[in-house]
């Protein structure tokens, strides 16, 4: 039986009191807390190993370079990429998607080509594609979901054709919690010659990811969602594609030779890493990946599933409770509204009780439009959360209901 208490000691922030109440942190989909080992890695990186990488011949620079490249290999192993050349460090999911939208778009897309996204995407998997379509005269198409939050795969099939260049889809919705069948979607898209970008921001902390098994052409995620630091993320891309794509940004490190007449570019993955990378962040990300691996992704998934089932059952007993996202395959995200209580009011009251939830549109306004609402309250779970914390949430919601006579 999984015991979250064993791991809570690794997260000193969780033992804080907020307004005199124990903190209940249910905002994990926005960002996860950091274990001591990750914080220590950042600290020792700056105190013992700080030197700019790749160009130096001195001891510290070589050690920092080795650590950064070892971190790349850790990421490669964690998502089962074929080669570390396929791992590009970015600032996060958002930058990784912008990179692909620009570089893939410039290299492979022309007027009247089509890109498919879904109605449940985070804005960062919509807007970069809109910008690219505007630039290239391409067309953005949308696959919708039903009222349970399940994607319409038949609609996807009907939208695909020889003009479709890429399907961009979240593996897990940050608002509905839906786990999308990305492997099946990749197979369907590939039948039409389309490439697939998978937004793994919400799947990477919860599900064992294998990019080769999914047959993803691109897979992106942020370190801060998987217990790593902010400011660093990953773009996985198939080597054959990345090789052909033109660079995203110009600058140091991404070049082979610069003259005023012509510049040639560096090999993969450096072609896409202009400027000084976050070489301390990369090692802290590797530490975070080691940490979750030690706990076991299967254990994490199972415990979070238990929490979700418990929360769904408990909270559904509350009068006028409405859940948004009831897919049979669902991650530990619970979006809800209670009667006419505005999500912001609910969030503020829960906050005063020490409970951190997120309120609003969660950067997924099309999801809100689908249901004709402005926003929801979202509780999102991690392996360090407990059933007792869900009981506290339940009591908090009842309290808010009483206050608003709703
Ligand atoms: N995609 C999804 C599904 C997300 O949930 C998020 C963040 O919440 C993002 C993309 C953007 O991630 P970041 O802000 O770390 O770039």
Short mmCIF file of C-alpha atoms and ligand atoms in Angstrom, two decimals:
data_model
loop_
_atom_site.label_atom_id
_atom_site.label_comp_id
_atom_site.label_asym_id
_atom_site.label_seq_id
_atom_site.Cartn_x
_atom_site.Cartn_y
_atom_site.Cartn_z
CA UNK A 1 0.00 0.00 0.00
CA UNK A 2 1.46 3.36 -1.09
CA UNK A 3 2.12 5.70 1.81
CA UNK A 4 2.46 9.38 0.81
CA UNK A 5 3.65 10.30 4.30
CA UNK A 6 7.01 8.68 3.55
CA UNK A 7 7.59 11.25 0.81
CA UNK A 8 6.01 14.32 2.38
CA UNK A 9 9.16 14.76 4.51
CA UNK A 10 11.03 15.47 1.29
CA UNK A 11 8.83 18.55 0.75
CA UNK A 12 9.29 20.95 3.67
CA UNK A 13 6.90 23.46 2.06
CA UNK A 14 4.01 21.04 2.67
CA UNK A 15 4.33 21.24 6.44
CA UNK A 16 3.62 24.98 6.44
CA UNK A 17 0.62 26.57 8.10
CA UNK A 18 -1.44 28.96 5.99
CA UNK A 19 -3.66 31.34 8.01
CA UNK A 20 -3.01 29.04 10.95
CA UNK A 21 -4.23 25.97 9.02
CA UNK A 22 -2.11 23.15 7.60
CA UNK A 23 -1.42 23.74 3.91
CA UNK A 24 -3.38 21.50 1.56
CA UNK A 25 -1.69 21.88 -1.80
CA UNK A 26 -4.05 20.94 -4.61
CA UNK A 27 -2.56 23.13 -7.34
CA UNK A 28 -0.18 20.55 -8.73
CA UNK A 29 -1.32 20.91 -12.34
CA UNK A 30 -0.08 24.51 -12.23
CA UNK A 31 3.23 23.58 -10.66
CA UNK A 32 4.48 20.84 -8.37
CA UNK A 33 6.46 21.31 -5.17
CA UNK A 34 10.17 20.52 -5.16
CA UNK A 35 11.79 17.79 -3.08
CA UNK A 36 14.89 18.60 -1.04
CA UNK A 37 17.15 16.66 -3.41
CA UNK A 38 16.17 18.97 -6.29
CA UNK A 39 16.72 22.11 -4.21
CA UNK A 40 20.06 20.73 -2.99
CA UNK A 41 21.09 20.03 -6.58
CA UNK A 42 20.44 23.65 -7.55
CA UNK A 43 22.34 24.83 -4.48
CA UNK A 44 25.38 22.62 -5.07
CA UNK A 45 25.28 23.49 -8.79
CA UNK A 46 25.80 27.15 -8.00
CA UNK A 47 28.08 26.66 -5.00
CA UNK A 48 30.37 23.97 -6.39
CA UNK A 49 30.01 23.61 -10.12
CA UNK A 50 29.08 26.94 -11.68
CA UNK A 51 30.91 27.63 -14.95
CA UNK A 52 29.59 28.17 -18.45
CA UNK A 53 29.45 24.94 -20.41
CA UNK A 54 30.69 23.58 -23.76
CA UNK A 55 33.30 26.23 -24.55
CA UNK A 56 35.59 26.02 -21.54
CA UNK A 57 38.72 23.91 -21.17
CA UNK A 58 39.00 24.48 -17.43
CA UNK A 59 38.00 21.96 -14.80
CA UNK A 60 34.75 23.57 -13.62
CA UNK A 61 33.49 24.15 -17.14
CA UNK A 62 34.20 20.57 -18.13
CA UNK A 63 32.48 19.26 -15.03
CA UNK A 64 29.43 21.46 -15.64
CA UNK A 65 29.35 20.36 -19.29
CA UNK A 66 29.46 16.70 -18.32
CA UNK A 67 26.64 17.18 -15.82
CA UNK A 68 24.48 19.00 -18.39
CA UNK A 69 25.02 16.32 -21.03
CA UNK A 70 24.40 13.58 -18.46
CA UNK A 71 21.09 15.32 -17.69
CA UNK A 72 20.22 15.17 -21.38
CA UNK A 73 20.88 11.42 -21.33
CA UNK A 74 18.71 11.07 -18.26
CA UNK A 75 15.82 12.72 -20.09
CA UNK A 76 16.45 10.49 -23.11
CA UNK A 77 16.27 7.39 -20.93
CA UNK A 78 13.24 8.67 -18.98
CA UNK A 79 11.07 9.09 -22.08
CA UNK A 80 12.83 6.32 -24.02
CA UNK A 81 14.07 8.46 -26.89
CA UNK A 82 16.33 6.75 -29.38
CA UNK A 83 19.19 9.24 -29.06
CA UNK A 84 20.20 12.16 -26.85
CA UNK A 85 20.44 14.22 -30.08
CA UNK A 86 16.64 14.17 -29.98
CA UNK A 87 16.49 15.97 -26.63
CA UNK A 88 16.47 19.77 -26.91
CA UNK A 89 16.39 21.84 -23.73
CA UNK A 90 13.95 24.74 -23.85
CA UNK A 91 12.48 27.14 -21.29
CA UNK A 92 9.43 24.90 -20.94
CA UNK A 93 6.47 23.40 -22.77
CA UNK A 94 5.41 26.75 -24.18
CA UNK A 95 8.78 27.52 -25.71
CA UNK A 96 9.08 23.97 -27.05
CA UNK A 97 5.74 24.27 -28.87
CA UNK A 98 6.66 27.70 -30.21
CA UNK A 99 9.94 26.24 -31.44
CA UNK A 100 8.19 23.47 -33.36
CA UNK A 101 5.45 25.79 -34.66
CA UNK A 102 8.12 28.11 -36.03
CA UNK A 103 10.79 25.70 -37.24
CA UNK A 104 8.49 22.94 -38.49
CA UNK A 105 6.19 25.58 -39.99
CA UNK A 106 8.99 27.37 -41.83
CA UNK A 107 10.41 24.10 -43.15
CA UNK A 108 7.34 22.03 -43.99
CA UNK A 109 4.22 24.23 -44.22
CA UNK A 110 2.86 26.36 -47.02
CA UNK A 111 -0.39 28.16 -47.86
CA UNK A 112 -3.53 25.99 -47.53
CA UNK A 113 -1.77 23.30 -45.53
CA UNK A 114 -3.65 22.26 -42.41
CA UNK A 115 -2.82 21.88 -38.72
CA UNK A 116 -5.18 20.08 -36.34
CA UNK A 117 -5.53 20.91 -32.66
CA UNK A 118 -8.24 19.92 -30.19
CA UNK A 119 -10.85 21.87 -28.29
CA UNK A 120 -9.25 20.85 -24.98
CA UNK A 121 -5.77 22.29 -25.61
CA UNK A 122 -3.98 24.68 -23.30
CA UNK A 123 -3.57 28.09 -24.99
CA UNK A 124 0.11 27.30 -25.47
CA UNK A 125 -0.87 24.49 -27.85
CA UNK A 126 -3.27 26.73 -29.79
CA UNK A 127 -1.78 30.21 -30.14
CA UNK A 128 1.65 29.23 -31.58
CA UNK A 129 -0.19 27.25 -34.30
CA UNK A 130 -2.51 30.16 -35.01
CA UNK A 131 0.52 32.42 -35.37
CA UNK A 132 2.20 29.94 -37.67
CA UNK A 133 -0.96 29.54 -39.77
CA UNK A 134 -1.22 33.32 -40.10
CA UNK A 135 2.40 33.53 -41.20
CA UNK A 136 2.17 30.75 -43.74
CA UNK A 137 -1.45 31.09 -44.88
CA UNK A 138 -2.19 27.65 -43.42
CA UNK A 139 -5.49 26.59 -41.86
CA UNK A 140 -6.17 25.56 -38.26
CA UNK A 141 -8.77 22.81 -37.72
CA UNK A 142 -10.27 21.73 -34.41
CA UNK A 143 -11.34 18.32 -33.05
CA UNK A 144 -14.09 18.63 -30.44
CA UNK A 145 -14.89 16.65 -27.28
CA UNK A 146 -18.20 15.47 -25.88
CA UNK A 147 -19.74 16.66 -22.61
CA UNK A 148 -17.77 14.04 -20.68
CA UNK A 149 -14.56 15.46 -22.07
CA UNK A 150 -13.87 12.55 -24.43
CA UNK A 151 -12.30 13.46 -27.76
CA UNK A 152 -14.20 12.70 -30.95
CA UNK A 153 -11.78 10.41 -32.78
CA UNK A 154 -14.16 10.02 -35.74
CA UNK A 155 -14.08 13.79 -36.21
CA UNK A 156 -10.29 13.64 -36.18
CA UNK A 157 -10.39 10.99 -38.92
CA UNK A 158 -12.76 13.13 -40.97
CA UNK A 159 -10.51 16.20 -40.70
CA UNK A 160 -7.33 14.45 -41.75
CA UNK A 161 -6.29 14.61 -45.39
CA UNK A 162 -3.16 14.94 -47.51
CA UNK A 163 -2.94 18.65 -46.62
CA UNK A 164 -2.69 17.93 -42.89
CA UNK A 165 0.86 18.59 -41.81
CA UNK A 166 0.59 18.10 -38.06
CA UNK A 167 -1.77 17.13 -35.25
CA UNK A 168 -1.02 18.89 -31.93
CA UNK A 169 -2.64 17.30 -28.91
CA UNK A 170 -2.31 17.13 -25.13
CA UNK A 171 -1.76 13.66 -23.70
CA UNK A 172 -3.65 14.81 -20.61
CA UNK A 173 -5.99 17.81 -20.45
CA UNK A 174 -5.05 20.28 -17.71
CA UNK A 175 -8.70 21.19 -17.17
CA UNK A 176 -10.71 18.03 -17.79
CA UNK A 177 -8.10 15.49 -16.75
CA UNK A 178 -8.91 13.45 -19.87
CA UNK A 179 -6.16 11.03 -20.87
CA UNK A 180 -6.17 11.03 -24.66
CA UNK A 181 -5.33 7.89 -26.69
CA UNK A 182 -2.22 9.48 -28.18
CA UNK A 183 -0.77 6.27 -29.55
CA UNK A 184 -3.96 5.58 -31.51
CA UNK A 185 -4.07 9.21 -32.64
CA UNK A 186 -0.45 9.05 -33.84
CA UNK A 187 -1.25 5.90 -35.83
CA UNK A 188 -4.26 7.54 -37.48
CA UNK A 189 -2.37 10.78 -38.24
CA UNK A 190 0.57 8.89 -39.71
CA UNK A 191 -1.77 7.09 -42.13
CA UNK A 192 -2.28 10.52 -43.71
CA UNK A 193 1.40 11.47 -43.56
CA UNK A 194 0.75 14.01 -40.80
CA UNK A 195 3.19 14.46 -37.92
CA UNK A 196 2.11 14.48 -34.29
CA UNK A 197 3.14 16.80 -31.47
CA UNK A 198 2.18 15.63 -28.01
CA UNK A 199 1.91 18.16 -25.24
CA UNK A 200 3.08 16.16 -22.25
CA UNK A 201 2.93 18.99 -19.68
CA UNK A 202 0.21 17.18 -17.72
CA UNK A 203 1.12 13.59 -18.49
CA UNK A 204 4.82 13.48 -17.67
CA UNK A 205 4.37 13.68 -13.86
CA UNK A 206 1.64 11.03 -13.80
CA UNK A 207 2.11 8.47 -16.57
CA UNK A 208 5.10 6.47 -17.78
CA UNK A 209 5.92 8.01 -21.15
CA UNK A 210 7.60 6.13 -23.98
CA UNK A 211 7.93 8.35 -27.03
CA UNK A 212 8.96 5.45 -29.29
CA UNK A 213 6.02 3.32 -28.26
CA UNK A 214 3.62 6.24 -28.85
CA UNK A 215 5.51 6.97 -32.08
CA UNK A 216 5.41 10.68 -31.26
CA UNK A 217 7.15 12.93 -33.74
CA UNK A 218 7.45 15.61 -31.07
CA UNK A 219 6.86 15.42 -27.33
CA UNK A 220 7.18 18.43 -25.03
CA UNK A 221 7.10 19.02 -21.28
CA UNK A 222 8.14 21.41 -18.50
CA UNK A 223 10.44 20.46 -15.62
CA UNK A 224 8.42 22.38 -13.04
CA UNK A 225 5.39 20.10 -13.51
CA UNK A 226 7.46 17.05 -12.58
CA UNK A 227 9.06 18.28 -9.35
CA UNK A 228 11.92 20.01 -11.19
CA UNK A 229 12.82 23.68 -11.42
CA UNK A 230 11.05 26.45 -13.33
CA UNK A 231 12.62 27.87 -16.47
CA UNK A 232 13.59 24.63 -18.17
CA UNK A 233 11.73 22.12 -20.29
CA UNK A 234 12.21 19.59 -23.02
CA UNK A 235 11.48 19.18 -26.68
CA UNK A 236 11.81 15.64 -27.95
CA UNK A 237 11.82 15.43 -31.73
CA UNK A 238 12.62 12.59 -34.09
CA UNK A 239 16.14 13.10 -35.32
CA UNK A 240 15.14 12.85 -38.98
CA UNK A 241 12.72 15.73 -38.54
CA UNK A 242 14.91 17.93 -36.35
CA UNK A 243 17.74 17.49 -38.86
CA UNK A 244 15.61 19.01 -41.61
CA UNK A 245 14.08 21.82 -39.55
CA UNK A 246 15.64 25.24 -39.59
CA UNK A 247 16.83 26.79 -36.30
CA UNK A 248 14.42 28.70 -34.09
CA UNK A 249 16.79 31.32 -32.68
CA UNK A 250 20.23 32.48 -33.74
CA UNK A 251 23.15 33.12 -31.41
CA UNK A 252 26.04 31.44 -29.65
CA UNK A 253 26.26 27.65 -29.41
CA UNK A 254 23.88 26.95 -32.32
CA UNK A 255 26.51 27.72 -34.97
CA UNK A 256 29.31 25.80 -36.60
CA UNK A 257 30.99 28.69 -38.42
CA UNK A 258 30.06 32.35 -38.63
CA UNK A 259 31.26 34.75 -41.29
CA UNK A 260 29.48 37.86 -42.52
CA UNK A 261 28.81 36.09 -45.80
CA UNK A 262 27.35 32.89 -44.40
CA UNK A 263 26.71 31.01 -41.16
CA UNK A 264 26.55 27.26 -40.88
CA UNK A 265 24.69 25.61 -38.04
CA UNK A 266 25.75 23.25 -35.30
CA UNK A 267 24.68 19.62 -35.17
CA UNK A 268 21.74 18.35 -33.13
CA UNK A 269 20.63 19.13 -30.53
CA UNK A 270 22.74 22.32 -30.27
CA UNK A 271 21.26 23.77 -33.47
CA UNK A 272 18.14 24.52 -31.41
CA UNK A 273 19.88 25.74 -28.26
CA UNK A 274 21.05 29.29 -28.94
CA UNK A 275 22.71 31.04 -26.02
CA UNK A 276 23.76 29.83 -22.59
CA UNK A 277 21.40 27.03 -21.57
CA UNK A 278 20.07 26.53 -18.05
CA UNK A 279 22.82 24.08 -17.16
CA UNK A 280 21.97 24.17 -13.47
CA UNK A 281 18.28 23.61 -14.22
CA UNK A 282 19.03 20.62 -16.43
CA UNK A 283 20.87 18.80 -13.64
CA UNK A 284 18.05 19.62 -11.22
CA UNK A 285 15.55 18.24 -13.74
CA UNK A 286 17.60 15.02 -13.97
CA UNK A 287 17.53 14.82 -10.17
CA UNK A 288 13.73 15.19 -10.21
CA UNK A 289 13.44 12.39 -12.78
CA UNK A 290 15.63 10.14 -10.64
CA UNK A 291 13.44 10.99 -7.67
CA UNK A 292 10.13 10.01 -9.31
CA UNK A 293 11.73 6.92 -10.79
CA UNK A 294 12.72 5.80 -7.31
CA UNK A 295 9.12 6.16 -6.16
CA UNK A 296 7.98 4.40 -9.33
CA UNK A 297 5.71 5.90 -11.98
CA UNK A 298 3.28 2.99 -11.60
CA UNK A 299 3.00 3.65 -7.83
CA UNK A 300 2.45 7.35 -8.48
CA UNK A 301 -0.25 6.67 -11.08
CA UNK A 302 -2.02 4.18 -8.83
CA UNK A 303 -2.05 6.42 -5.75
CA UNK A 304 -3.24 9.45 -7.72
CA UNK A 305 -5.99 7.32 -9.26
CA UNK A 306 -7.10 6.27 -5.77
CA UNK A 307 -7.18 9.94 -4.74
CA UNK A 308 -9.22 10.85 -7.80
CA UNK A 309 -11.78 8.08 -7.19
CA UNK A 310 -12.04 9.01 -3.52
CA UNK A 311 -12.45 12.72 -4.31
CA UNK A 312 -15.04 12.10 -7.04
CA UNK A 313 -17.13 9.93 -4.76
CA UNK A 314 -16.85 12.20 -1.75
CA UNK A 315 -17.46 15.49 -3.55
CA UNK A 316 -20.28 14.15 -5.71
CA UNK A 317 -22.35 13.88 -2.51
CA UNK A 318 -22.30 17.67 -2.25
CA UNK A 319 -25.54 19.26 -3.37
CA UNK A 320 -25.40 21.19 -6.66
CA UNK A 321 -21.89 19.87 -7.39
CA UNK A 322 -21.02 19.84 -11.09
CA UNK A 323 -17.88 18.14 -12.41
CA UNK A 324 -16.34 19.11 -15.74
CA UNK A 325 -14.51 16.19 -17.31
CA UNK A 326 -15.86 12.71 -16.71
CA UNK A 327 -13.79 10.73 -19.15
CA UNK A 328 -13.42 7.03 -18.18
CA UNK A 329 -9.67 7.55 -18.64
CA UNK A 330 -8.81 10.41 -16.39
CA UNK A 331 -5.82 11.80 -14.52
CA UNK A 332 -5.93 13.33 -11.02
CA UNK A 333 -7.59 16.60 -11.98
CA UNK A 334 -11.00 17.60 -10.65
CA UNK A 335 -12.67 20.68 -12.18
CA UNK A 336 -15.93 21.67 -10.56
CA UNK A 337 -18.53 24.30 -9.77
CA UNK A 338 -20.98 24.32 -6.89
CA UNK A 339 -24.37 25.93 -7.54
CA UNK A 340 -23.92 29.58 -8.45
CA UNK A 341 -20.81 30.13 -6.37
CA UNK A 342 -18.28 31.95 -8.50
CA UNK A 343 -15.05 29.93 -8.79
CA UNK A 344 -13.06 32.91 -7.52
CA UNK A 345 -15.22 33.13 -4.38
CA UNK A 346 -14.89 29.40 -3.78
CA UNK A 347 -11.12 29.57 -4.30
CA UNK A 348 -10.79 32.52 -1.91
CA UNK A 349 -12.70 30.79 0.86
CA UNK A 350 -10.76 27.56 0.41
CA UNK A 351 -7.56 29.60 0.54
CA UNK A 352 -8.53 31.01 3.94
CA UNK A 353 -8.85 27.40 5.08
CA UNK A 354 -5.31 26.65 3.89
CA UNK A 355 -6.43 24.87 0.71
CA UNK A 356 -4.66 25.89 -2.51
CA UNK A 357 -6.77 25.28 -5.62
CA UNK A 358 -6.75 27.07 -8.96
CA UNK A 359 -9.71 29.02 -10.27
CA UNK A 360 -10.55 30.50 -13.66
CA UNK A 361 -10.23 29.30 -17.23
CA UNK A 362 -6.92 27.46 -16.67
CA UNK A 363 -5.54 28.83 -19.97
CA UNK A 364 -8.14 26.75 -21.79
CA UNK A 365 -10.87 29.21 -22.75
CA UNK A 366 -12.29 26.97 -25.52
CA UNK A 367 -13.02 24.35 -22.82
CA UNK A 368 -14.97 26.98 -20.87
CA UNK A 369 -16.81 28.01 -24.06
CA UNK A 370 -17.78 24.38 -24.64
CA UNK A 371 -19.65 24.34 -21.34
CA UNK A 372 -20.79 27.97 -21.52
CA UNK A 373 -19.02 28.87 -18.27
CA UNK A 374 -16.41 31.44 -17.28
CA UNK A 375 -14.24 29.20 -15.21
CA UNK A 376 -14.03 26.32 -12.76
CA UNK A 377 -12.39 25.46 -9.49
CA UNK A 378 -9.62 22.93 -10.10
CA UNK A 379 -8.09 20.59 -7.55
CA UNK A 380 -5.16 18.62 -8.97
CA UNK A 381 -3.41 15.84 -7.12
CA UNK A 382 0.12 14.62 -6.62
CA UNK A 383 1.53 11.45 -5.05
CA UNK A 384 2.20 13.47 -1.87
CA UNK A 385 -1.50 14.24 -1.35
CA UNK A 386 -3.65 12.24 1.04
CA UNK A 387 -7.29 11.21 1.47
CA UNK A 388 -7.37 13.28 4.67
CA UNK A 389 -6.59 16.34 2.58
CA UNK A 390 -9.56 15.53 0.34
CA UNK A 391 -11.73 15.38 3.47
CA UNK A 392 -10.48 18.88 4.32
CA UNK A 393 -11.42 20.05 0.82
CA UNK A 394 -14.87 18.49 1.20
CA UNK A 395 -15.46 20.30 4.49
CA UNK A 396 -14.16 23.53 2.98
CA UNK A 397 -16.62 23.34 0.10
CA UNK A 398 -19.50 22.72 2.54
CA UNK A 399 -18.39 25.74 4.52
CA UNK A 400 -18.35 27.94 1.40
CA UNK A 401 -21.78 26.63 0.47
CA UNK A 402 -23.12 27.64 3.86
CA UNK A 403 -21.60 31.09 3.61
CA UNK A 404 -23.12 31.66 0.19
CA UNK A 405 -26.37 29.92 1.12
CA UNK A 406 -26.04 27.98 -2.09
N1 LIG B 1 0.21 22.54 -21.84
C1 LIG B 1 -0.51 22.12 -20.81
C2 LIG B 1 -1.47 20.97 -20.97
C3 LIG B 1 -0.38 22.74 -19.57
O1 LIG B 1 -1.10 22.32 -18.52
C4 LIG B 1 0.54 23.81 -19.43
C5 LIG B 1 0.69 24.52 -18.15
O2 LIG B 1 -0.18 24.50 -17.32
C6 LIG B 1 1.28 24.19 -20.54
C7 LIG B 1 1.09 23.53 -21.72
C8 LIG B 1 2.28 25.30 -20.47
O3 LIG B 1 3.35 24.96 -19.66
P1 LIG B 1 4.48 26.01 -19.29
O4 LIG B 1 3.75 27.22 -18.77
O5 LIG B 1 5.30 25.33 -18.25
O6 LIG B 1 5.24 26.32 -20.53
#
